[in-house]
JSON list of C-alpha atoms in Angstrom, two decimals:
[
{"chain": "A", "resi": 1, "resn": "MET", "atom": "CA", "xyz": [-1.39, 1.34, -52.96]},
{"chain": "A", "resi": 2, "resn": "SER", "atom": "CA", "xyz": [-0.95, 4.76, -51.30]},
{"chain": "A", "resi": 3, "resn": "ALA", "atom": "CA", "xyz": [-3.09, 7.53, -52.86]},
{"chain": "A", "resi": 4, "resn": "THR", "atom": "CA", "xyz": [0.16, 10.25, -54.33]},
{"chain": "A", "resi": 5, "resn": "ALA", "atom": "CA", "xyz": [-0.13, 13.70, -53.77]},
{"chain": "A", "resi": 6, "resn": "ALA", "atom": "CA", "xyz": [1.95, 17.05, -55.59]},
{"chain": "A", "resi": 7, "resn": "ILE", "atom": "CA", "xyz": [2.59, 20.47, -53.76]},
{"chain": "A", "resi": 8, "resn": "LEU", "atom": "CA", "xyz": [2.38, 22.78, -56.22]},
{"chain": "A", "resi": 9, "resn": "VAL", "atom": "CA", "xyz": [3.97, 25.95, -55.57]},
{"chain": "A", "resi": 10, "resn": "ILE", "atom": "CA", "xyz": [3.18, 30.01, -56.64]},
{"chain": "A", "resi": 11, "resn": "GLY", "atom": "CA", "xyz": [4.93, 33.06, -56.67]},
{"chain": "A", "resi": 12, "resn": "ASN", "atom": "CA", "xyz": [7.74, 34.98, -57.93]},
{"chain": "A", "resi": 13, "resn": "GLU", "atom": "CA", "xyz": [8.90, 36.31, -55.16]},
{"chain": "A", "resi": 14, "resn": "ILE", "atom": "CA", "xyz": [9.66, 32.58, -53.55]},
{"chain": "A", "resi": 15, "resn": "LEU", "atom": "CA", "xyz": [11.73, 31.93, -57.48]},
{"chain": "A", "resi": 16, "resn": "SER", "atom": "CA", "xyz": [13.85, 35.46, -56.38]},
{"chain": "A", "resi": 17, "resn": "GLY", "atom": "CA", "xyz": [14.65, 34.78, -53.29]},
{"chain": "A", "resi": 18, "resn": "ARG", "atom": "CA", "xyz": [12.57, 37.34, -51.70]},
{"chain": "A", "resi": 19, "resn": "THR", "atom": "CA", "xyz": [10.58, 34.78, -49.48]},
{"chain": "A", "resi": 20, "resn": "HIS", "atom": "CA", "xyz": [11.52, 31.35, -48.16]},
{"chain": "A", "resi": 21, "resn": "ASP", "atom": "CA", "xyz": [8.82, 28.77, -48.61]},
{"chain": "A", "resi": 22, "resn": "THR", "atom": "CA", "xyz": [8.20, 26.86, -45.66]},
{"chain": "A", "resi": 23, "resn": "ASN", "atom": "CA", "xyz": [5.20, 25.12, -47.27]},
{"chain": "A", "resi": 24, "resn": "ILE", "atom": "CA", "xyz": [6.31, 22.55, -48.49]},
{"chain": "A", "resi": 25, "resn": "HIS", "atom": "CA", "xyz": [7.43, 20.96, -45.50]},
{"chain": "A", "resi": 26, "resn": "SER", "atom": "CA", "xyz": [5.29, 21.35, -43.54]},
{"chain": "A", "resi": 27, "resn": "ILE", "atom": "CA", "xyz": [2.46, 19.90, -45.78]},
{"chain": "A", "resi": 28, "resn": "ALA", "atom": "CA", "xyz": [4.83, 17.13, -46.70]},
{"chain": "A", "resi": 29, "resn": "GLY", "atom": "CA", "xyz": [5.18, 16.81, -43.03]},
{"chain": "A", "resi": 30, "resn": "ALA", "atom": "CA", "xyz": [1.58, 16.43, -42.69]},
{"chain": "A", "resi": 31, "resn": "LEU", "atom": "CA", "xyz": [0.37, 14.23, -45.98]},
{"chain": "A", "resi": 32, "resn": "THR", "atom": "CA", "xyz": [3.99, 11.82, -45.43]},
{"chain": "A", "resi": 33, "resn": "ALA", "atom": "CA", "xyz": [1.79, 11.21, -41.45]},
{"chain": "A", "resi": 34, "resn": "ARG", "atom": "CA", "xyz": [-1.96, 10.61, -43.45]},
{"chain": "A", "resi": 35, "resn": "GLY", "atom": "CA", "xyz": [0.03, 8.07, -45.61]},
{"chain": "A", "resi": 36, "resn": "ILE", "atom": "CA", "xyz": [-0.28, 10.23, -48.22]},
{"chain": "A", "resi": 37, "resn": "VAL", "atom": "CA", "xyz": [3.24, 9.93, -50.99]},
{"chain": "A", "resi": 38, "resn": "VAL", "atom": "CA", "xyz": [4.02, 12.65, -51.73]},
{"chain": "A", "resi": 39, "resn": "ALA", "atom": "CA", "xyz": [5.92, 12.05, -55.39]},
{"chain": "A", "resi": 40, "resn": "GLU", "atom": "CA", "xyz": [6.54, 15.64, -56.36]},
{"chain": "A", "resi": 41, "resn": "ALA", "atom": "CA", "xyz": [6.86, 19.73, -55.37]},
{"chain": "A", "resi": 42, "resn": "ARG", "atom": "CA", "xyz": [7.50, 22.44, -57.80]},
{"chain": "A", "resi": 43, "resn": "VAL", "atom": "CA", "xyz": [7.00, 26.75, -57.50]},
{"chain": "A", "resi": 44, "resn": "VAL", "atom": "CA", "xyz": [6.44, 28.05, -60.87]},
{"chain": "A", "resi": 45, "resn": "PRO", "atom": "CA", "xyz": [6.25, 32.04, -61.66]},
{"chain": "A", "resi": 46, "resn": "ASP", "atom": "CA", "xyz": [2.83, 34.61, -61.30]},
{"chain": "A", "resi": 47, "resn": "VAL", "atom": "CA", "xyz": [2.47, 33.10, -65.99]},
{"chain": "A", "resi": 48, "resn": "GLU", "atom": "CA", "xyz": [-1.20, 32.32, -66.08]},
{"chain": "A", "resi": 49, "resn": "ALA", "atom": "CA", "xyz": [-0.08, 30.21, -68.28]},
{"chain": "A", "resi": 50, "resn": "VAL", "atom": "CA", "xyz": [2.58, 28.04, -66.32]},
{"chain": "A", "resi": 51, "resn": "ILE", "atom": "CA", "xyz": [0.51, 27.26, -63.92]},
{"chain": "A", "resi": 52, "resn": "VAL", "atom": "CA", "xyz": [-3.14, 25.86, -66.10]},
{"chain": "A", "resi": 53, "resn": "ALA", "atom": "CA", "xyz": [-0.63, 23.85, -67.82]},
{"chain": "A", "resi": 54, "resn": "THR", "atom": "CA", "xyz": [1.07, 22.50, -64.30]},
{"chain": "A", "resi": 55, "resn": "VAL", "atom": "CA", "xyz": [-1.83, 22.14, -62.85]},
{"chain": "A", "resi": 56, "resn": "ASN", "atom": "CA", "xyz": [-3.27, 20.22, -65.27]},
{"chain": "A", "resi": 57, "resn": "GLU", "atom": "CA", "xyz": [-0.36, 17.79, -65.69]},
{"chain": "A", "resi": 58, "resn": "LEU", "atom": "CA", "xyz": [-0.42, 17.42, -61.60]},
{"chain": "A", "resi": 59, "resn": "ARG", "atom": "CA", "xyz": [-3.95, 16.14, -60.75]},
{"chain": "A", "resi": 60, "resn": "GLY", "atom": "CA", "xyz": [-3.55, 13.39, -63.98]},
{"chain": "A", "resi": 61, "resn": "ARG", "atom": "CA", "xyz": [-1.02, 12.19, -62.70]},
{"chain": "A", "resi": 62, "resn": "TYR", "atom": "CA", "xyz": [-1.94, 12.71, -58.99]},
{"chain": "A", "resi": 63, "resn": "THR", "atom": "CA", "xyz": [-4.61, 11.63, -56.41]},
{"chain": "A", "resi": 64, "resn": "TYR", "atom": "CA", "xyz": [-4.48, 15.16, -54.46]},
{"chain": "A", "resi": 65, "resn": "VAL", "atom": "CA", "xyz": [-2.41, 18.71, -55.12]},
{"chain": "A", "resi": 66, "resn": "PHE", "atom": "CA", "xyz": [-2.05, 21.68, -53.18]},
{"chain": "A", "resi": 67, "resn": "THR", "atom": "CA", "xyz": [-1.14, 24.65, -54.19]},
{"chain": "A", "resi": 68, "resn": "THR", "atom": "CA", "xyz": [-0.19, 26.86, -52.51]},
{"chain": "A", "resi": 69, "resn": "GLY", "atom": "CA", "xyz": [0.14, 30.58, -52.87]},
{"chain": "A", "resi": 70, "resn": "GLY", "atom": "CA", "xyz": [-1.67, 33.47, -55.30]},
{"chain": "A", "resi": 71, "resn": "ILE", "atom": "CA", "xyz": [-5.20, 33.95, -53.67]},
{"chain": "A", "resi": 72, "resn": "GLY", "atom": "CA", "xyz": [-5.00, 37.50, -52.20]},
{"chain": "A", "resi": 73, "resn": "PRO", "atom": "CA", "xyz": [-6.42, 40.76, -53.30]},
{"chain": "A", "resi": 74, "resn": "THR", "atom": "CA", "xyz": [-3.97, 41.98, -55.59]},
{"chain": "A", "resi": 75, "resn": "HIS", "atom": "CA", "xyz": [-2.92, 42.54, -59.09]},
{"chain": "A", "resi": 76, "resn": "ASP", "atom": "CA", "xyz": [-0.92, 39.26, -59.10]},
{"chain": "A", "resi": 77, "resn": "ASP", "atom": "CA", "xyz": [-3.29, 36.72, -56.96]},
{"chain": "A", "resi": 78, "resn": "ILE", "atom": "CA", "xyz": [-3.93, 34.97, -60.12]},
{"chain": "A", "resi": 79, "resn": "THR", "atom": "CA", "xyz": [-4.15, 31.57, -59.54]},
{"chain": "A", "resi": 80, "resn": "ALA", "atom": "CA", "xyz": [-8.08, 31.44, -58.77]},
{"chain": "A", "resi": 81, "resn": "ALA", "atom": "CA", "xyz": [-8.87, 32.44, -62.25]},
{"chain": "A", "resi": 82, "resn": "CYS", "atom": "CA", "xyz": [-6.05, 29.79, -63.50]},
{"chain": "A", "resi": 83, "resn": "ILE", "atom": "CA", "xyz": [-7.48, 26.81, -60.94]},
{"chain": "A", "resi": 84, "resn": "ALA", "atom": "CA", "xyz": [-10.07, 27.84, -63.02]},
{"chain": "A", "resi": 85, "resn": "LYS", "atom": "CA", "xyz": [-8.83, 27.99, -66.75]},
{"chain": "A", "resi": 86, "resn": "ALA", "atom": "CA", "xyz": [-7.21, 24.42, -65.89]},
{"chain": "A", "resi": 87, "resn": "PHE", "atom": "CA", "xyz": [-10.83, 22.71, -64.97]},
{"chain": "A", "resi": 88, "resn": "GLY", "atom": "CA", "xyz": [-12.25, 25.11, -68.25]},
{"chain": "A", "resi": 89, "resn": "VAL", "atom": "CA", "xyz": [-15.12, 27.55, -66.09]},
{"chain": "A", "resi": 90, "resn": "THR", "atom": "CA", "xyz": [-15.17, 30.96, -65.30]},
{"chain": "A", "resi": 91, "resn": "LEU", "atom": "CA", "xyz": [-14.30, 32.50, -62.12]},
{"chain": "A", "resi": 92, "resn": "HIS", "atom": "CA", "xyz": [-17.90, 33.64, -60.06]},
{"chain": "A", "resi": 93, "resn": "ARG", "atom": "CA", "xyz": [-17.87, 35.31, -56.15]},
{"chain": "A", "resi": 94, "resn": "ASP", "atom": "CA", "xyz": [-19.68, 32.87, -54.21]},
{"chain": "A", "resi": 95, "resn": "PRO", "atom": "CA", "xyz": [-22.07, 34.08, -51.42]},
{"chain": "A", "resi": 96, "resn": "LEU", "atom": "CA", "xyz": [-20.41, 32.25, -49.17]},
{"chain": "A", "resi": 97, "resn": "ALA", "atom": "CA", "xyz": [-16.89, 32.80, -49.32]},
{"chain": "A", "resi": 98, "resn": "VAL", "atom": "CA", "xyz": [-18.43, 37.16, -49.33]},
{"chain": "A", "resi": 99, "resn": "LYS", "atom": "CA", "xyz": [-20.22, 36.32, -45.63]},
{"chain": "A", "resi": 100, "resn": "MET", "atom": "CA", "xyz": [-16.21, 34.22, -44.37]},
{"chain": "A", "resi": 101, "resn": "LEU", "atom": "CA", "xyz": [-15.48, 37.88, -45.15]},
{"chain": "A", "resi": 102, "resn": "GLU", "atom": "CA", "xyz": [-18.50, 40.21, -43.92]},
{"chain": "A", "resi": 103, "resn": "ALA", "atom": "CA", "xyz": [-17.77, 39.31, -40.88]},
{"chain": "A", "resi": 104, "resn": "HIS", "atom": "CA", "xyz": [-14.17, 39.32, -40.31]},
{"chain": "A", "resi": 105, "resn": "TYR", "atom": "CA", "xyz": [-14.23, 42.83, -41.39]},
{"chain": "A", "resi": 106, "resn": "GLU", "atom": "CA", "xyz": [-14.89, 46.12, -40.29]},
{"chain": "A", "resi": 107, "resn": "PRO", "atom": "CA", "xyz": [-17.82, 47.80, -41.98]},
{"chain": "A", "resi": 108, "resn": "GLY", "atom": "CA", "xyz": [-16.54, 49.49, -44.59]},
{"chain": "A", "resi": 109, "resn": "GLN", "atom": "CA", "xyz": [-13.67, 48.01, -45.38]},
{"chain": "A", "resi": 110, "resn": "LEU", "atom": "CA", "xyz": [-14.25, 45.32, -47.04]},
{"chain": "A", "resi": 111, "resn": "THR", "atom": "CA", "xyz": [-12.98, 46.92, -50.97]},
{"chain": "A", "resi": 112, "resn": "GLU", "atom": "CA", "xyz": [-13.80, 45.29, -53.79]},
{"chain": "A", "resi": 113, "resn": "ALA", "atom": "CA", "xyz": [-9.84, 44.47, -53.94]},
{"chain": "A", "resi": 114, "resn": "ARG", "atom": "CA", "xyz": [-10.57, 42.33, -50.61]},
{"chain": "A", "resi": 115, "resn": "LEU", "atom": "CA", "xyz": [-13.68, 40.81, -52.54]},
{"chain": "A", "resi": 116, "resn": "LYS", "atom": "CA", "xyz": [-11.84, 39.29, -55.26]},
{"chain": "A", "resi": 117, "resn": "MET", "atom": "CA", "xyz": [-10.69, 36.85, -52.32]},
{"chain": "A", "resi": 118, "resn": "ALA", "atom": "CA", "xyz": [-14.48, 35.93, -52.48]},
{"chain": "A", "resi": 119, "resn": "GLU", "atom": "CA", "xyz": [-13.79, 34.99, -55.82]},
{"chain": "A", "resi": 120, "resn": "VAL", "atom": "CA", "xyz": [-13.28, 30.71, -56.86]},
{"chain": "A", "resi": 121, "resn": "PRO", "atom": "CA", "xyz": [-14.43, 28.80, -59.75]},
{"chain": "A", "resi": 122, "resn": "VAL", "atom": "CA", "xyz": [-17.53, 27.88, -60.77]},
{"chain": "A", "resi": 123, "resn": "GLY", "atom": "CA", "xyz": [-17.78, 24.11, -58.97]},
{"chain": "A", "resi": 124, "resn": "ALA", "atom": "CA", "xyz": [-15.54, 24.65, -56.40]},
{"chain": "A", "resi": 125, "resn": "SER", "atom": "CA", "xyz": [-15.59, 23.52, -52.73]},
{"chain": "A", "resi": 126, "resn": "LEU", "atom": "CA", "xyz": [-14.57, 26.64, -50.14]},
{"chain": "A", "resi": 127, "resn": "VAL", "atom": "CA", "xyz": [-11.70, 25.80, -47.44]},
{"chain": "A", "resi": 128, "resn": "GLU", "atom": "CA", "xyz": [-11.70, 27.19, -44.18]},
{"chain": "A", "resi": 129, "resn": "ASN", "atom": "CA", "xyz": [-9.57, 29.93, -43.14]},
{"chain": "A", "resi": 130, "resn": "PRO", "atom": "CA", "xyz": [-9.77, 30.36, -39.11]},
{"chain": "A", "resi": 131, "resn": "VAL", "atom": "CA", "xyz": [-6.95, 32.75, -39.26]},
{"chain": "A", "resi": 132, "resn": "SER", "atom": "CA", "xyz": [-7.95, 35.77, -41.22]},
{"chain": "A", "resi": 133, "resn": "ARG", "atom": "CA", "xyz": [-10.91, 34.26, -42.55]},
{"chain": "A", "resi": 134, "resn": "ALA", "atom": "CA", "xyz": [-10.16, 34.44, -47.02]},
{"chain": "A", "resi": 135, "resn": "PRO", "atom": "CA", "xyz": [-11.42, 30.81, -47.73]},
{"chain": "A", "resi": 136, "resn": "GLY", "atom": "CA", "xyz": [-9.09, 29.17, -50.13]},
{"chain": "A", "resi": 137, "resn": "PHE", "atom": "CA", "xyz": [-11.02, 26.20, -52.01]},
{"chain": "A", "resi": 138, "resn": "ARG", "atom": "CA", "xyz": [-10.85, 22.70, -53.36]},
{"chain": "A", "resi": 139, "resn": "MET", "atom": "CA", "xyz": [-11.74, 22.01, -57.79]},
{"chain": "A", "resi": 140, "resn": "ALA", "atom": "CA", "xyz": [-12.15, 18.45, -57.99]},
{"chain": "A", "resi": 141, "resn": "ASN", "atom": "CA", "xyz": [-9.16, 16.96, -56.80]},
{"chain": "A", "resi": 142, "resn": "VAL", "atom": "CA", "xyz": [-6.64, 20.24, -56.01]},
{"chain": "A", "resi": 143, "resn": "PHE", "atom": "CA", "xyz": [-6.21, 22.03, -53.38]},
{"chain": "A", "resi": 144, "resn": "THR", "atom": "CA", "xyz": [-5.69, 26.19, -53.72]},
{"chain": "A", "resi": 145, "resn": "LEU", "atom": "CA", "xyz": [-4.53, 27.17, -50.10]},
{"chain": "A", "resi": 146, "resn": "ALA", "atom": "CA", "xyz": [-2.81, 30.67, -48.73]},
{"chain": "A", "resi": 147, "resn": "GLY", "atom": "CA", "xyz": [1.09, 30.85, -49.04]},
{"chain": "A", "resi": 148, "resn": "VAL", "atom": "CA", "xyz": [0.82, 32.49, -45.89]},
{"chain": "A", "resi": 149, "resn": "PRO", "atom": "CA", "xyz": [2.10, 30.10, -43.70]},
{"chain": "A", "resi": 150, "resn": "ARG", "atom": "CA", "xyz": [0.27, 29.89, -40.79]},
{"chain": "A", "resi": 151, "resn": "ILE", "atom": "CA", "xyz": [-2.64, 30.28, -42.50]},
{"chain": "A", "resi": 152, "resn": "ALA", "atom": "CA", "xyz": [-1.72, 27.64, -45.59]},
{"chain": "A", "resi": 153, "resn": "GLN", "atom": "CA", "xyz": [-1.46, 24.85, -41.95]},
{"chain": "A", "resi": 154, "resn": "ALA", "atom": "CA", "xyz": [-4.81, 26.08, -40.52]},
{"chain": "A", "resi": 155, "resn": "MET", "atom": "CA", "xyz": [-6.75, 25.48, -44.11]},
{"chain": "A", "resi": 156, "resn": "MET", "atom": "CA", "xyz": [-4.76, 21.81, -44.20]},
{"chain": "A", "resi": 157, "resn": "ASP", "atom": "CA", "xyz": [-5.83, 21.31, -40.77]},
{"chain": "A", "resi": 158, "resn": "ASN", "atom": "CA", "xyz": [-9.56, 21.36, -41.83]},
{"chain": "A", "resi": 159, "resn": "ILE", "atom": "CA", "xyz": [-8.32, 19.34, -45.13]},
{"chain": "A", "resi": 160, "resn": "LEU", "atom": "CA", "xyz": [-6.54, 16.67, -43.78]},
{"chain": "A", "resi": 161, "resn": "PRO", "atom": "CA", "xyz": [-9.42, 14.08, -42.49]},
{"chain": "A", "resi": 162, "resn": "THR", "atom": "CA", "xyz": [-10.98, 14.18, -45.48]},
{"chain": "A", "resi": 163, "resn": "LEU", "atom": "CA", "xyz": [-8.11, 12.67, -46.64]},
{"chain": "A", "resi": 164, "resn": "ALA", "atom": "CA", "xyz": [-7.64, 9.46, -48.30]},
{"chain": "A", "resi": 165, "resn": "GLU", "atom": "CA", "xyz": [-6.24, 8.12, -45.90]},
{"chain": "A", "resi": 166, "resn": "GLY", "atom": "CA", "xyz": [-3.05, 4.34, -46.17]},
{"chain": "A", "resi": 167, "resn": "PRO", "atom": "CA", "xyz": [-1.01, 2.48, -44.66]},
{"chain": "A", "resi": 168, "resn": "ALA", "atom": "CA", "xyz": [1.37, 4.28, -42.11]},
{"chain": "A", "resi": 169, "resn": "ILE", "atom": "CA", "xyz": [5.11, 4.96, -43.84]},
{"chain": "A", "resi": 170, "resn": "HIS", "atom": "CA", "xyz": [7.53, 4.22, -41.06]},
{"chain": "A", "resi": 171, "resn": "ALA", "atom": "CA", "xyz": [11.82, 5.03, -40.82]},
{"chain": "A", "resi": 172, "resn": "GLN", "atom": "CA", "xyz": [14.71, 5.01, -39.32]},
{"chain": "A", "resi": 173, "resn": "THR", "atom": "CA", "xyz": [17.48, 6.30, -39.03]},
{"chain": "A", "resi": 174, "resn": "VAL", "atom": "CA", "xyz": [21.28, 5.62, -39.17]},
{"chain": "A", "resi": 175, "resn": "SER", "atom": "CA", "xyz": [23.55, 7.80, -38.21]},
{"chain": "A", "resi": 176, "resn": "CYS", "atom": "CA", "xyz": [27.26, 7.42, -37.86]},
{"chain": "A", "resi": 177, "resn": "THR", "atom": "CA", "xyz": [30.25, 10.08, -38.69]},
{"chain": "A", "resi": 178, "resn": "LEU", "atom": "CA", "xyz": [32.00, 8.10, -41.85]},
{"chain": "A", "resi": 179, "resn": "GLY", "atom": "CA", "xyz": [32.17, 9.63, -45.15]},
{"chain": "A", "resi": 180, "resn": "GLU", "atom": "CA", "xyz": [29.41, 8.38, -47.87]},
{"chain": "A", "resi": 181, "resn": "GLY", "atom": "CA", "xyz": [32.08, 7.48, -50.11]},
{"chain": "A", "resi": 182, "resn": "VAL", "atom": "CA", "xyz": [32.91, 5.05, -47.85]},
{"chain": "A", "resi": 183, "resn": "ILE", "atom": "CA", "xyz": [29.66, 3.35, -46.73]},
{"chain": "A", "resi": 184, "resn": "ALA", "atom": "CA", "xyz": [28.17, 3.91, -50.20]},
{"chain": "A", "resi": 185, "resn": "GLU", "atom": "CA", "xyz": [28.85, 0.12, -51.51]},
{"chain": "A", "resi": 186, "resn": "GLY", "atom": "CA", "xyz": [27.76, -1.40, -48.99]},
{"chain": "A", "resi": 187, "resn": "LEU", "atom": "CA", "xyz": [24.49, 0.95, -48.57]},
{"chain": "A", "resi": 188, "resn": "GLY", "atom": "CA", "xyz": [24.03, 0.36, -52.39]},
{"chain": "A", "resi": 189, "resn": "ALA", "atom": "CA", "xyz": [23.76, -3.47, -50.65]},
{"chain": "A", "resi": 190, "resn": "VAL", "atom": "CA", "xyz": [21.21, -3.46, -48.87]},
{"chain": "A", "resi": 191, "resn": "GLN", "atom": "CA", "xyz": [18.94, -0.95, -50.62]},
{"chain": "A", "resi": 192, "resn": "ALA", "atom": "CA", "xyz": [18.84, -4.27, -53.61]},
{"chain": "A", "resi": 193, "resn": "ARG", "atom": "CA", "xyz": [18.12, -6.03, -51.08]},
{"chain": "A", "resi": 194, "resn": "TYR", "atom": "CA", "xyz": [15.03, -4.26, -49.99]},
{"chain": "A", "resi": 195, "resn": "PRO", "atom": "CA", "xyz": [13.64, -3.03, -52.79]},
{"chain": "A", "resi": 196, "resn": "ASP", "atom": "CA", "xyz": [10.52, -2.02, -52.02]},
{"chain": "A", "resi": 197, "resn": "LEU", "atom": "CA", "xyz": [11.94, 0.86, -49.34]},
{"chain": "A", "resi": 198, "resn": "SER", "atom": "CA", "xyz": [13.12, 4.14, -49.66]},
{"chain": "A", "resi": 199, "resn": "ILE", "atom": "CA", "xyz": [16.64, 4.55, -48.28]},
{"chain": "A", "resi": 200, "resn": "GLY", "atom": "CA", "xyz": [18.36, 7.61, -48.13]},
{"chain": "A", "resi": 201, "resn": "SER", "atom": "CA", "xyz": [22.04, 9.66, -47.82]},
{"chain": "A", "resi": 202, "resn": "TYR", "atom": "CA", "xyz": [21.98, 12.82, -45.98]},
{"chain": "A", "resi": 203, "resn": "PRO", "atom": "CA", "xyz": [24.94, 14.56, -44.53]},
{"chain": "A", "resi": 204, "resn": "TYR", "atom": "CA", "xyz": [25.55, 17.28, -42.29]},
{"chain": "A", "resi": 205, "resn": "PHE", "atom": "CA", "xyz": [27.67, 18.85, -40.88]},
{"chain": "A", "resi": 206, "resn": "ARG", "atom": "CA", "xyz": [26.76, 19.48, -36.94]},
{"chain": "A", "resi": 207, "resn": "ASN", "atom": "CA", "xyz": [29.36, 20.77, -33.77]},
{"chain": "A", "resi": 208, "resn": "GLY", "atom": "CA", "xyz": [32.22, 21.01, -36.41]},
{"chain": "A", "resi": 209, "resn": "VAL", "atom": "CA", "xyz": [31.48, 17.02, -36.82]},
{"chain": "A", "resi": 210, "resn": "LEU", "atom": "CA", "xyz": [30.52, 15.46, -40.71]},
{"chain": "A", "resi": 211, "resn": "GLY", "atom": "CA", "xyz": [28.33, 12.55, -41.35]},
{"chain": "A", "resi": 212, "resn": "VAL", "atom": "CA", "xyz": [25.99, 11.59, -42.42]},
{"chain": "A", "resi": 213, "resn": "SER", "atom": "CA", "xyz": [21.69, 10.49, -41.73]},
{"chain": "A", "resi": 214, "resn": "LEU", "atom": "CA", "xyz": [20.36, 6.82, -43.45]},
{"chain": "A", "resi": 215, "resn": "VAL", "atom": "CA", "xyz": [17.02, 6.61, -43.37]},
{"chain": "A", "resi": 216, "resn": "THR", "atom": "CA", "xyz": [14.99, 4.07, -44.17]},
{"chain": "A", "resi": 217, "resn": "ARG", "atom": "CA", "xyz": [11.30, 4.72, -44.69]},
{"chain": "A", "resi": 218, "resn": "GLY", "atom": "CA", "xyz": [8.41, 1.92, -46.10]},
{"chain": "A", "resi": 219, "resn": "THR", "atom": "CA", "xyz": [5.14, 0.71, -45.06]},
{"chain": "A", "resi": 220, "resn": "ASP", "atom": "CA", "xyz": [6.00, -2.58, -44.04]},
{"chain": "A", "resi": 221, "resn": "ARG", "atom": "CA", "xyz": [7.61, -2.06, -39.94]},
{"chain": "A", "resi": 222, "resn": "SER", "atom": "CA", "xyz": [9.20, -5.28, -39.95]},
{"chain": "A", "resi": 223, "resn": "ALA", "atom": "CA", "xyz": [11.35, -4.25, -43.18]},
{"chain": "A", "resi": 224, "resn": "VAL", "atom": "CA", "xyz": [12.50, -1.40, -42.39]},
{"chain": "A", "resi": 225, "resn": "GLU", "atom": "CA", "xyz": [13.59, -2.11, -38.81]},
{"chain": "A", "resi": 226, "resn": "ALA", "atom": "CA", "xyz": [15.88, -4.97, -40.89]},
{"chain": "A", "resi": 227, "resn": "ALA", "atom": "CA", "xyz": [16.58, -2.69, -43.37]},
{"chain": "A", "resi": 228, "resn": "ALA", "atom": "CA", "xyz": [17.62, -0.30, -40.60]},
{"chain": "A", "resi": 229, "resn": "ARG", "atom": "CA", "xyz": [19.81, -3.47, -38.01]},
{"chain": "A", "resi": 230, "resn": "GLU", "atom": "CA", "xyz": [21.99, -4.09, -41.34]},
{"chain": "A", "resi": 231, "resn": "ILE", "atom": "CA", "xyz": [22.83, -0.65, -42.40]},
{"chain": "A", "resi": 232, "resn": "ALA", "atom": "CA", "xyz": [23.98, -0.35, -37.24]},
{"chain": "A", "resi": 233, "resn": "ALA", "atom": "CA", "xyz": [25.44, -3.39, -38.68]},
{"chain": "A", "resi": 234, "resn": "MET", "atom": "CA", "xyz": [27.12, -2.03, -41.98]},
{"chain": "A", "resi": 235, "resn": "VAL", "atom": "CA", "xyz": [28.44, 0.72, -40.44]},
{"chain": "A", "resi": 236, "resn": "GLU", "atom": "CA", "xyz": [29.74, -0.70, -37.28]},
{"chain": "A", "resi": 237, "resn": "GLY", "atom": "CA", "xyz": [30.91, -3.92, -40.27]},
{"chain": "A", "resi": 238, "resn": "LEU", "atom": "CA", "xyz": [33.42, 0.25, -41.62]},
{"chain": "A", "resi": 239, "resn": "GLY", "atom": "CA", "xyz": [35.00, 0.67, -38.17]},
{"chain": "A", "resi": 240, "resn": "GLY", "atom": "CA", "xyz": [32.18, 3.22, -37.50]},
{"chain": "A", "resi": 241, "resn": "LYS", "atom": "CA", "xyz": [29.72, 3.44, -34.38]},
{"chain": "A", "resi": 242, "resn": "ALA", "atom": "CA", "xyz": [26.48, 3.72, -35.71]},
{"chain": "A", "resi": 243, "resn": "LEU", "atom": "CA", "xyz": [23.36, 5.85, -33.16]},
{"chain": "A", "resi": 244, "resn": "VAL", "atom": "CA", "xyz": [19.96, 4.42, -34.39]},
{"chain": "A", "resi": 245, "resn": "VAL", "atom": "CA", "xyz": [16.48, 6.27, -34.28]},
{"chain": "A", "resi": 246, "resn": "GLU", "atom": "CA", "xyz": [12.92, 6.36, -34.60]},
{"chain": "A", "resi": 247, "resn": "GLY", "atom": "CA", "xyz": [11.55, 8.51, -37.42]},
{"chain": "A", "resi": 248, "resn": "MET", "atom": "CA", "xyz": [13.45, 10.60, -39.78]},
{"chain": "A", "resi": 249, "resn": "ALA", "atom": "CA", "xyz": [16.71, 12.90, -38.01]}
]
């Protein structure tokens, strides 16, 4: 059985449209490459009750939960306190986190507001941040990361070697310029013959041409390849031209 994961993006700035989230894309890609199935992703506001309830729901359902956002120095950075509340513990100022910040800031620049970034739930282990030094943290199966994409990615680089490694997830993509309505019946029939695979249909518009990418994913490489061949044959049989590539093009 593959390990499973959920990604929880926290922040009013995402929901308002002010900030474009890229963390789901990068975290999901890194986890998928390790054989961990990302089963769910959510975006929630900076509201304590919502964050606490969502964290508790997800951590009970999946092997891992990854949160991003809300661990900075300002009043609306409430994620650490919410994680502590979800686990029924208090926050404390971690001495190692303080040392990390002291090494990063010039003398006199480590303000009380910045020291807030050293506050983590009691019992948490730190996640190193090689970019700006303010650490993330892990509490049981919940990893709390910064919202800044570059920092979140750097934290993930440190986390990945500590995670369970599942069977590799293979993928092949069949692209064509037939409409989804044309290939829908045949594609459904292929899916029915390969119930253990995930087969998705993703329309695109490139260089003035409308087409669709038919992506087959699964842990059984031979089954993925066989299903992709059947999809390509179906496309050709319907008068289209199939382009088959490795991965999720």
